[in-house]
Amino acid sequence: MTTRPDKAGQIWASIDIGSNSFRLELARLSGDRYQRVSYIKESVRLGAGLDAEGMLTEEAMQRGLNCLSGFGEQLVGIAPERIRAVATQTLREARNRNAFLARAEAVLGHPVEVIAGREEARLIFAGVARLQPSDKPRLVIDIGGRSTEMILGRGRKPARAESFGVGSVGLSMRFFADGRYTEEAFRAAQVAAGAELEEALTLFRPELWHEALGSSGTVGAVSQILAATGQTDGRITPAALRWCIAQCIAAGSQDQLQIAGLKEDRRPVVAGGLCILYTLLTQFGIEELLPTKGALRQGVIFDLAERLQPSGARDPRADSVTALQQRFDVDLAQADRVAQQAEKLYRQLVPKPSPELLRELRWAAALHEIGMLVSHHDHHRHSAYIIGHADAPGFSTNQLQRLGTLALGQRGGLRKLEEQLTDATLLDQLVALRLALILCHARTPVTAAAPKLSRSGRQLTLSCPKSWSGEQARTRFLLKEEAEAWARTGQLELVIG
């Protein structure tokens, strides 16, 4: 059953494409008040379909696509800018993720963003901090299907966020693939989990936080077992986890495990989840872990709502760009000149620009020279690599790769971007950025009598003021070379008038 059209424009939607489960959350926001409208969770076990070569199997992809097709029906009538779909560890790992993403976006009817581990952790904390506010220093843990996120923070501000490549699906497949439970298998799984998490011991030591909270699937599933069996009121302790592990070993296999509160969709991954939890509590000195309401899906909604505020002042991506500029000693005056000129040209090319595409262009201009700290020679290639591989809060890996593509294409031949230039929106951004860089090549303010850019089909015309005839010989030379570069692509004709 689909939702009714959101005529009032009040509904927000988040889709969490996890390694074990896919989740859809619809909600309304009013100030700090969060009201859930609808929640759907499906056990897809996408992570279980990642083969030894790091490829998603067709069967696993089809399970995911079937789920997303149903989610797409629920999104009908909701404004596209109020919808965000994010994918986590399995699609960070999958070598054929782009093939899956293209099919996923088609059935969902909305783009899917792959987010980095630290970005996932940041969004998890955002959900927890807003739905369960506190001024105490906290440790938040989220055990997913193929990764575990740990976050230290206070209030709404995360102080440290890390992601580790161990999760309930991956560990269960590695040590309990045959469905048998033995003391040796549990011991080996705990050693493997401990080895993955050991590097974080000093970062998340007990003296840094006053309470520990657990978010989402594994913690929720184990909490329900403990409450249903009367072991605790739902809080997770080392003793309670030892009891759970003992029940598994006594049963001998997942098929024979009969324990109150265990849902069928959790049965294949419960052993791995228990091992990670027990390792975390004993290794990090956590006496009790409290389940919390907040999770990634709510954090996505809160973050999206902040992005769309009129001023955009709370968009964390702007802070990330500033931090990167500072770290790589960017010439801020030149970056601002290029950004302003690129925006002017882009608005002439696209009279009603998408605010998000306009922001991307300005960010690309702000960061286009960060590679100069590595080397002035081929700095555009260094810039592209740094941007595409940066940990930048607020950005998805997709968007960072797009910014990296713009940085790569800022100068030189365009053949290297032949495939990307089929995206008309990126092509327009790149034209504006390259022309802005030429107009600002002297690293001085652009004259008020700047050229005007217009479009007629595939032909773009840059009309230069008559006063340029003798004053701007070098700029005209560079623009002529630029027109020749675009002519070689066959994508458009650039006329310098």
PDB file of C-alpha atoms in Angstrom, residues 157-369:
ATOM      1  CA  LYS A 157      28.488  17.194  18.593  1.00  0.00           C
ATOM      2  CA  PRO A 158      30.483  14.045  17.777  1.00  0.00           C
ATOM      3  CA  ALA A 159      34.070  14.364  18.967  1.00  0.00           C
ATOM      4  CA  ARG A 160      35.369  11.196  17.279  1.00  0.00           C
ATOM      5  CA  ALA A 161      33.712   8.818  14.845  1.00  0.00           C
ATOM      6  CA  GLU A 162      35.245   5.608  13.501  1.00  0.00           C
ATOM      7  CA  SER A 163      34.110   2.620  11.449  1.00  0.00           C
ATOM      8  CA  PHE A 164      35.570  -0.885  11.683  1.00  0.00           C
ATOM      9  CA  GLY A 165      35.242  -3.666   9.137  1.00  0.00           C
ATOM     10  CA  VAL A 166      33.566  -6.273  11.296  1.00  0.00           C
ATOM     11  CA  GLY A 167      29.814  -6.944  11.445  1.00  0.00           C
ATOM     12  CA  SER A 168      27.271  -9.582  12.354  1.00  0.00           C
ATOM     13  CA  VAL A 169      26.787 -10.919   8.802  1.00  0.00           C
ATOM     14  CA  GLY A 170      30.479 -11.086   7.910  1.00  0.00           C
ATOM     15  CA  LEU A 171      31.523 -12.697  11.209  1.00  0.00           C
ATOM     16  CA  SER A 172      28.645 -15.207  11.120  1.00  0.00           C
ATOM     17  CA  MET A 173      29.516 -16.230   7.553  1.00  0.00           C
ATOM     18  CA  ARG A 174      33.161 -16.675   8.488  1.00  0.00           C
ATOM     19  CA  PHE A 175      32.831 -18.660  11.720  1.00  0.00           C
ATOM     20  CA  PHE A 176      29.287 -20.088  11.705  1.00  0.00           C
ATOM     21  CA  ALA A 177      28.679 -20.678   7.979  1.00  0.00           C
ATOM     22  CA  ASP A 178      27.596 -24.269   8.586  1.00  0.00           C
ATOM     23  CA  GLY A 179      25.101 -23.165  11.241  1.00  0.00           C
ATOM     24  CA  ARG A 180      26.921 -25.116  13.990  1.00  0.00           C
ATOM     25  CA  TYR A 181      27.653 -23.542  17.379  1.00  0.00           C
ATOM     26  CA  THR A 182      30.753 -24.679  19.289  1.00  0.00           C
ATOM     27  CA  GLU A 183      32.910 -23.164  22.014  1.00  0.00           C
ATOM     28  CA  GLU A 184      35.841 -23.129  19.581  1.00  0.00           C
ATOM     29  CA  ALA A 185      33.884 -21.208  16.935  1.00  0.00           C
ATOM     30  CA  PHE A 186      32.708 -18.588  19.442  1.00  0.00           C
ATOM     31  CA  ARG A 187      36.219 -18.210  20.819  1.00  0.00           C
ATOM     32  CA  ALA A 188      37.741 -17.823  17.349  1.00  0.00           C
ATOM     33  CA  ALA A 189      35.083 -15.290  16.317  1.00  0.00           C
ATOM     34  CA  GLN A 190      35.739 -13.207  19.427  1.00  0.00           C
ATOM     35  CA  VAL A 191      39.490 -13.194  18.740  1.00  0.00           C
ATOM     36  CA  ALA A 192      38.867 -12.049  15.161  1.00  0.00           C
ATOM     37  CA  ALA A 193      36.504  -9.293  16.332  1.00  0.00           C
ATOM     38  CA  GLY A 194      38.989  -8.214  18.986  1.00  0.00           C
ATOM     39  CA  ALA A 195      41.790  -7.997  16.453  1.00  0.00           C
ATOM     40  CA  GLU A 196      39.713  -5.696  14.234  1.00  0.00           C
ATOM     41  CA  LEU A 197      38.662  -3.469  17.140  1.00  0.00           C
ATOM     42  CA  GLU A 198      41.904  -3.431  19.137  1.00  0.00           C
ATOM     43  CA  GLU A 199      43.287  -0.321  17.424  1.00  0.00           C
ATOM     44  CA  ALA A 200      40.427   1.704  18.922  1.00  0.00           C
ATOM     45  CA  LEU A 201      41.140   0.806  22.567  1.00  0.00           C
ATOM     46  CA  THR A 202      42.769   4.122  23.471  1.00  0.00           C
ATOM     47  CA  LEU A 203      40.344   6.211  21.380  1.00  0.00           C
ATOM     48  CA  PHE A 204      37.240   4.968  23.208  1.00  0.00           C
ATOM     49  CA  ARG A 205      38.580   4.106  26.669  1.00  0.00           C
ATOM     50  CA  PRO A 206      36.062   4.275  29.578  1.00  0.00           C
ATOM     51  CA  GLU A 207      37.350   7.507  31.150  1.00  0.00           C
ATOM     52  CA  LEU A 208      36.255   9.426  28.034  1.00  0.00           C
ATOM     53  CA  TRP A 209      32.507   8.738  28.413  1.00  0.00           C
ATOM     54  CA  HIS A 210      29.852   8.463  31.131  1.00  0.00           C
ATOM     55  CA  GLU A 211      27.310   6.239  29.361  1.00  0.00           C
ATOM     56  CA  ALA A 212      27.349   3.732  26.532  1.00  0.00           C
ATOM     57  CA  LEU A 213      24.453   3.442  24.099  1.00  0.00           C
ATOM     58  CA  GLY A 214      23.762   0.870  21.408  1.00  0.00           C
ATOM     59  CA  SER A 215      21.962   1.732  18.191  1.00  0.00           C
ATOM     60  CA  SER A 216      20.059  -0.276  15.591  1.00  0.00           C
ATOM     61  CA  GLY A 217      19.878  -3.955  14.567  1.00  0.00           C
ATOM     62  CA  THR A 218      22.234  -6.184  16.559  1.00  0.00           C
ATOM     63  CA  VAL A 219      21.867  -4.255  19.816  1.00  0.00           C
ATOM     64  CA  GLY A 220      18.089  -4.121  19.428  1.00  0.00           C
ATOM     65  CA  ALA A 221      17.851  -7.840  18.660  1.00  0.00           C
ATOM     66  CA  VAL A 222      19.964  -8.887  21.656  1.00  0.00           C
ATOM     67  CA  SER A 223      18.156  -6.427  23.929  1.00  0.00           C
ATOM     68  CA  GLN A 224      14.819  -8.021  22.960  1.00  0.00           C
ATOM     69  CA  ILE A 225      16.157 -11.486  23.781  1.00  0.00           C
ATOM     70  CA  LEU A 226      17.380 -10.383  27.202  1.00  0.00           C
ATOM     71  CA  ALA A 227      14.096  -8.681  28.036  1.00  0.00           C
ATOM     72  CA  ALA A 228      11.974 -11.589  26.771  1.00  0.00           C
ATOM     73  CA  THR A 229      13.970 -14.160  28.759  1.00  0.00           C
ATOM     74  CA  GLY A 230      14.068 -12.030  31.916  1.00  0.00           C
ATOM     75  CA  GLN A 231      17.849 -11.866  31.984  1.00  0.00           C
ATOM     76  CA  THR A 232      17.747  -8.052  32.144  1.00  0.00           C
ATOM     77  CA  ASP A 233      15.270  -5.269  31.462  1.00  0.00           C
ATOM     78  CA  GLY A 234      16.795  -4.965  28.000  1.00  0.00           C
ATOM     79  CA  ARG A 235      20.156  -3.520  28.934  1.00  0.00           C
ATOM     80  CA  ILE A 236      23.141  -5.527  27.716  1.00  0.00           C
ATOM     81  CA  THR A 237      25.801  -6.679  30.188  1.00  0.00           C
ATOM     82  CA  PRO A 238      28.789  -9.055  29.910  1.00  0.00           C
ATOM     83  CA  ALA A 239      27.056 -11.603  32.150  1.00  0.00           C
ATOM     84  CA  ALA A 240      23.882 -11.501  30.069  1.00  0.00           C
ATOM     85  CA  LEU A 241      25.913 -12.009  26.876  1.00  0.00           C
ATOM     86  CA  ARG A 242      27.714 -14.989  28.396  1.00  0.00           C
ATOM     87  CA  TRP A 243      24.286 -16.496  29.106  1.00  0.00           C
ATOM     88  CA  CYS A 244      23.210 -15.963  25.474  1.00  0.00           C
ATOM     89  CA  ILE A 245      26.392 -17.545  24.140  1.00  0.00           C
ATOM     90  CA  ALA A 246      25.930 -20.515  26.500  1.00  0.00           C
ATOM     91  CA  GLN A 247      22.393 -21.023  25.138  1.00  0.00           C
ATOM     92  CA  CYS A 248      23.758 -21.111  21.592  1.00  0.00           C
ATOM     93  CA  ILE A 249      26.460 -23.638  22.453  1.00  0.00           C
ATOM     94  CA  ALA A 250      23.969 -25.817  24.319  1.00  0.00           C
ATOM     95  CA  ALA A 251      21.634 -25.790  21.295  1.00  0.00           C
ATOM     96  CA  GLY A 252      24.509 -26.832  19.033  1.00  0.00           C
ATOM     97  CA  SER A 253      23.180 -25.141  15.895  1.00  0.00           C
ATOM     98  CA  GLN A 254      21.165 -22.161  14.771  1.00  0.00           C
ATOM     99  CA  ASP A 255      18.309 -24.436  13.667  1.00  0.00           C
ATOM    100  CA  GLN A 256      18.032 -25.929  17.156  1.00  0.00           C
ATOM    101  CA  LEU A 257      18.324 -22.639  18.997  1.00  0.00           C
ATOM    102  CA  GLN A 258      15.061 -21.933  20.782  1.00  0.00           C
ATOM    103  CA  ILE A 259      15.257 -18.702  22.707  1.00  0.00           C
ATOM    104  CA  ALA A 260      12.495 -16.230  23.507  1.00  0.00           C
ATOM    105  CA  GLY A 261      12.689 -12.891  21.721  1.00  0.00           C
ATOM    106  CA  LEU A 262      14.840 -14.135  18.810  1.00  0.00           C
ATOM    107  CA  LYS A 263      13.269 -13.174  15.493  1.00  0.00           C
ATOM    108  CA  GLU A 264      13.702 -15.461  12.499  1.00  0.00           C
ATOM    109  CA  ASP A 265      15.419 -12.834  10.389  1.00  0.00           C
ATOM    110  CA  ARG A 266      18.102 -12.494  13.083  1.00  0.00           C
ATOM    111  CA  ARG A 267      18.740 -16.224  13.500  1.00  0.00           C
ATOM    112  CA  PRO A 268      21.436 -16.485  10.743  1.00  0.00           C
ATOM    113  CA  VAL A 269      23.495 -13.597  12.173  1.00  0.00           C
ATOM    114  CA  VAL A 270      22.877 -13.687  15.917  1.00  0.00           C
ATOM    115  CA  ALA A 271      26.065 -15.626  16.737  1.00  0.00           C
ATOM    116  CA  GLY A 272      28.335 -13.124  15.008  1.00  0.00           C
ATOM    117  CA  GLY A 273      26.479 -10.243  16.658  1.00  0.00           C
ATOM    118  CA  LEU A 274      26.882 -11.765  20.113  1.00  0.00           C
ATOM    119  CA  CYS A 275      30.628 -12.214  19.571  1.00  0.00           C
ATOM    120  CA  ILE A 276      31.120  -8.585  18.560  1.00  0.00           C
ATOM    121  CA  LEU A 277      29.029  -7.329  21.460  1.00  0.00           C
ATOM    122  CA  TYR A 278      30.828  -9.467  24.032  1.00  0.00           C
ATOM    123  CA  THR A 279      34.217  -8.398  22.660  1.00  0.00           C
ATOM    124  CA  LEU A 280      33.235  -4.727  22.810  1.00  0.00           C
ATOM    125  CA  LEU A 281      31.917  -4.863  26.360  1.00  0.00           C
ATOM    126  CA  THR A 282      34.881  -6.774  27.767  1.00  0.00           C
ATOM    127  CA  GLN A 283      37.604  -5.102  25.706  1.00  0.00           C
ATOM    128  CA  PHE A 284      36.353  -1.528  26.218  1.00  0.00           C
ATOM    129  CA  GLY A 285      35.282  -1.865  29.851  1.00  0.00           C
ATOM    130  CA  ILE A 286      31.566  -1.352  29.172  1.00  0.00           C
ATOM    131  CA  GLU A 287      29.594  -2.546  32.198  1.00  0.00           C
ATOM    132  CA  GLU A 288      26.238  -2.078  30.498  1.00  0.00           C
ATOM    133  CA  LEU A 289      25.083  -1.010  27.059  1.00  0.00           C
ATOM    134  CA  LEU A 290      21.725   0.737  26.839  1.00  0.00           C
ATOM    135  CA  PRO A 291      19.626   0.374  23.661  1.00  0.00           C
ATOM    136  CA  THR A 292      18.655   3.696  22.119  1.00  0.00           C
ATOM    137  CA  LYS A 293      15.887   4.874  19.785  1.00  0.00           C
ATOM    138  CA  GLY A 294      18.071   6.848  17.417  1.00  0.00           C
ATOM    139  CA  ALA A 295      19.778   5.308  14.408  1.00  0.00           C
ATOM    140  CA  LEU A 296      21.214   6.045  10.984  1.00  0.00           C
ATOM    141  CA  ARG A 297      17.841   6.486   9.290  1.00  0.00           C
ATOM    142  CA  GLN A 298      16.749   9.267  11.665  1.00  0.00           C
ATOM    143  CA  GLY A 299      20.163  10.910  11.447  1.00  0.00           C
ATOM    144  CA  VAL A 300      19.788  11.039   7.660  1.00  0.00           C
ATOM    145  CA  ILE A 301      16.473  12.889   8.021  1.00  0.00           C
ATOM    146  CA  PHE A 302      17.812  15.388  10.560  1.00  0.00           C
ATOM    147  CA  ASP A 303      20.886  16.033   8.415  1.00  0.00           C
ATOM    148  CA  LEU A 304      18.808  16.477   5.262  1.00  0.00           C
ATOM    149  CA  ALA A 305      16.486  18.937   7.006  1.00  0.00           C
ATOM    150  CA  GLU A 306      19.471  21.016   8.127  1.00  0.00           C
ATOM    151  CA  ARG A 307      20.857  21.070   4.583  1.00  0.00           C
ATOM    152  CA  LEU A 308      17.623  22.507   3.250  1.00  0.00           C
ATOM    153  CA  GLN A 309      17.381  25.389   5.696  1.00  0.00           C
ATOM    154  CA  PRO A 310      17.190  28.658   3.710  1.00  0.00           C
ATOM    155  CA  SER A 311      20.613  29.876   4.769  1.00  0.00           C
ATOM    156  CA  GLY A 312      22.259  26.485   4.454  1.00  0.00           C
ATOM    157  CA  ALA A 313      24.346  27.599   7.436  1.00  0.00           C
ATOM    158  CA  ARG A 314      24.107  24.260   9.188  1.00  0.00           C
ATOM    159  CA  ASP A 315      25.135  22.152   6.206  1.00  0.00           C
ATOM    160  CA  PRO A 316      28.172  20.211   7.520  1.00  0.00           C
ATOM    161  CA  ARG A 317      29.577  19.957   4.001  1.00  0.00           C
ATOM    162  CA  ALA A 318      30.419  23.674   4.029  1.00  0.00           C
ATOM    163  CA  ASP A 319      32.498  23.145   7.185  1.00  0.00           C
ATOM    164  CA  SER A 320      34.240  20.179   5.539  1.00  0.00           C
ATOM    165  CA  VAL A 321      35.211  22.296   2.534  1.00  0.00           C
ATOM    166  CA  THR A 322      36.597  25.020   4.814  1.00  0.00           C
ATOM    167  CA  ALA A 323      38.575  22.440   6.798  1.00  0.00           C
ATOM    168  CA  LEU A 324      40.085  20.980   3.609  1.00  0.00           C
ATOM    169  CA  GLN A 325      41.037  24.453   2.393  1.00  0.00           C
ATOM    170  CA  GLN A 326      42.828  25.121   5.671  1.00  0.00           C
ATOM    171  CA  ARG A 327      44.554  21.721   5.753  1.00  0.00           C
ATOM    172  CA  PHE A 328      45.911  22.108   2.206  1.00  0.00           C
ATOM    173  CA  ASP A 329      46.777  25.813   2.472  1.00  0.00           C
ATOM    174  CA  VAL A 330      44.498  26.887  -0.381  1.00  0.00           C
ATOM    175  CA  ASP A 331      44.812  30.397  -1.841  1.00  0.00           C
ATOM    176  CA  LEU A 332      41.420  31.535  -0.521  1.00  0.00           C
ATOM    177  CA  ALA A 333      41.275  34.744  -2.561  1.00  0.00           C
ATOM    178  CA  GLN A 334      41.801  32.863  -5.821  1.00  0.00           C
ATOM    179  CA  ALA A 335      39.364  30.111  -4.838  1.00  0.00           C
ATOM    180  CA  ASP A 336      36.714  32.741  -4.115  1.00  0.00           C
ATOM    181  CA  ARG A 337      37.365  34.557  -7.407  1.00  0.00           C
ATOM    182  CA  VAL A 338      36.991  31.331  -9.359  1.00  0.00           C
ATOM    183  CA  ALA A 339      33.858  30.345  -7.416  1.00  0.00           C
ATOM    184  CA  GLN A 340      32.161  33.689  -8.047  1.00  0.00           C
ATOM    185  CA  GLN A 341      33.021  33.706 -11.737  1.00  0.00           C
ATOM    186  CA  ALA A 342      31.994  30.063 -12.191  1.00  0.00           C
ATOM    187  CA  GLU A 343      28.637  30.750 -10.558  1.00  0.00           C
ATOM    188  CA  LYS A 344      27.996  33.741 -12.837  1.00  0.00           C
ATOM    189  CA  LEU A 345      28.739  31.697 -15.946  1.00  0.00           C
ATOM    190  CA  TYR A 346      26.725  28.722 -14.712  1.00  0.00           C
ATOM    191  CA  ARG A 347      23.668  30.879 -14.032  1.00  0.00           C
ATOM    192  CA  GLN A 348      23.910  32.237 -17.592  1.00  0.00           C
ATOM    193  CA  LEU A 349      24.086  28.679 -18.892  1.00  0.00           C
ATOM    194  CA  VAL A 350      21.383  27.295 -16.562  1.00  0.00           C
ATOM    195  CA  PRO A 351      18.876  30.090 -15.758  1.00  0.00           C
ATOM    196  CA  LYS A 352      17.126  28.098 -12.999  1.00  0.00           C
ATOM    197  CA  PRO A 353      19.929  26.044 -11.471  1.00  0.00           C
ATOM    198  CA  SER A 354      19.438  23.278  -8.944  1.00  0.00           C
ATOM    199  CA  PRO A 355      20.672  24.618  -5.578  1.00  0.00           C
ATOM    200  CA  GLU A 356      22.567  21.369  -4.995  1.00  0.00           C
ATOM    201  CA  LEU A 357      24.359  21.501  -8.365  1.00  0.00           C
ATOM    202  CA  LEU A 358      25.233  25.142  -7.726  1.00  0.00           C
ATOM    203  CA  ARG A 359      26.685  24.244  -4.323  1.00  0.00           C
ATOM    204  CA  GLU A 360      28.728  21.465  -5.927  1.00  0.00           C
ATOM    205  CA  LEU A 361      30.188  23.908  -8.443  1.00  0.00           C
ATOM    206  CA  ARG A 362      31.184  26.386  -5.739  1.00  0.00           C
ATOM    207  CA  TRP A 363      32.752  23.587  -3.653  1.00  0.00           C
ATOM    208  CA  ALA A 364      34.685  22.322  -6.670  1.00  0.00           C
ATOM    209  CA  ALA A 365      35.985  25.849  -7.228  1.00  0.00           C
ATOM    210  CA  ALA A 366      36.857  26.196  -3.546  1.00  0.00           C
ATOM    211  CA  LEU A 367      38.911  22.978  -3.628  1.00  0.00           C
ATOM    212  CA  HIS A 368      40.295  22.936  -7.167  1.00  0.00           C
ATOM    213  CA  GLU A 369      43.851  23.832  -6.078  1.00  0.00           C
TER     214      GLU A 369
END
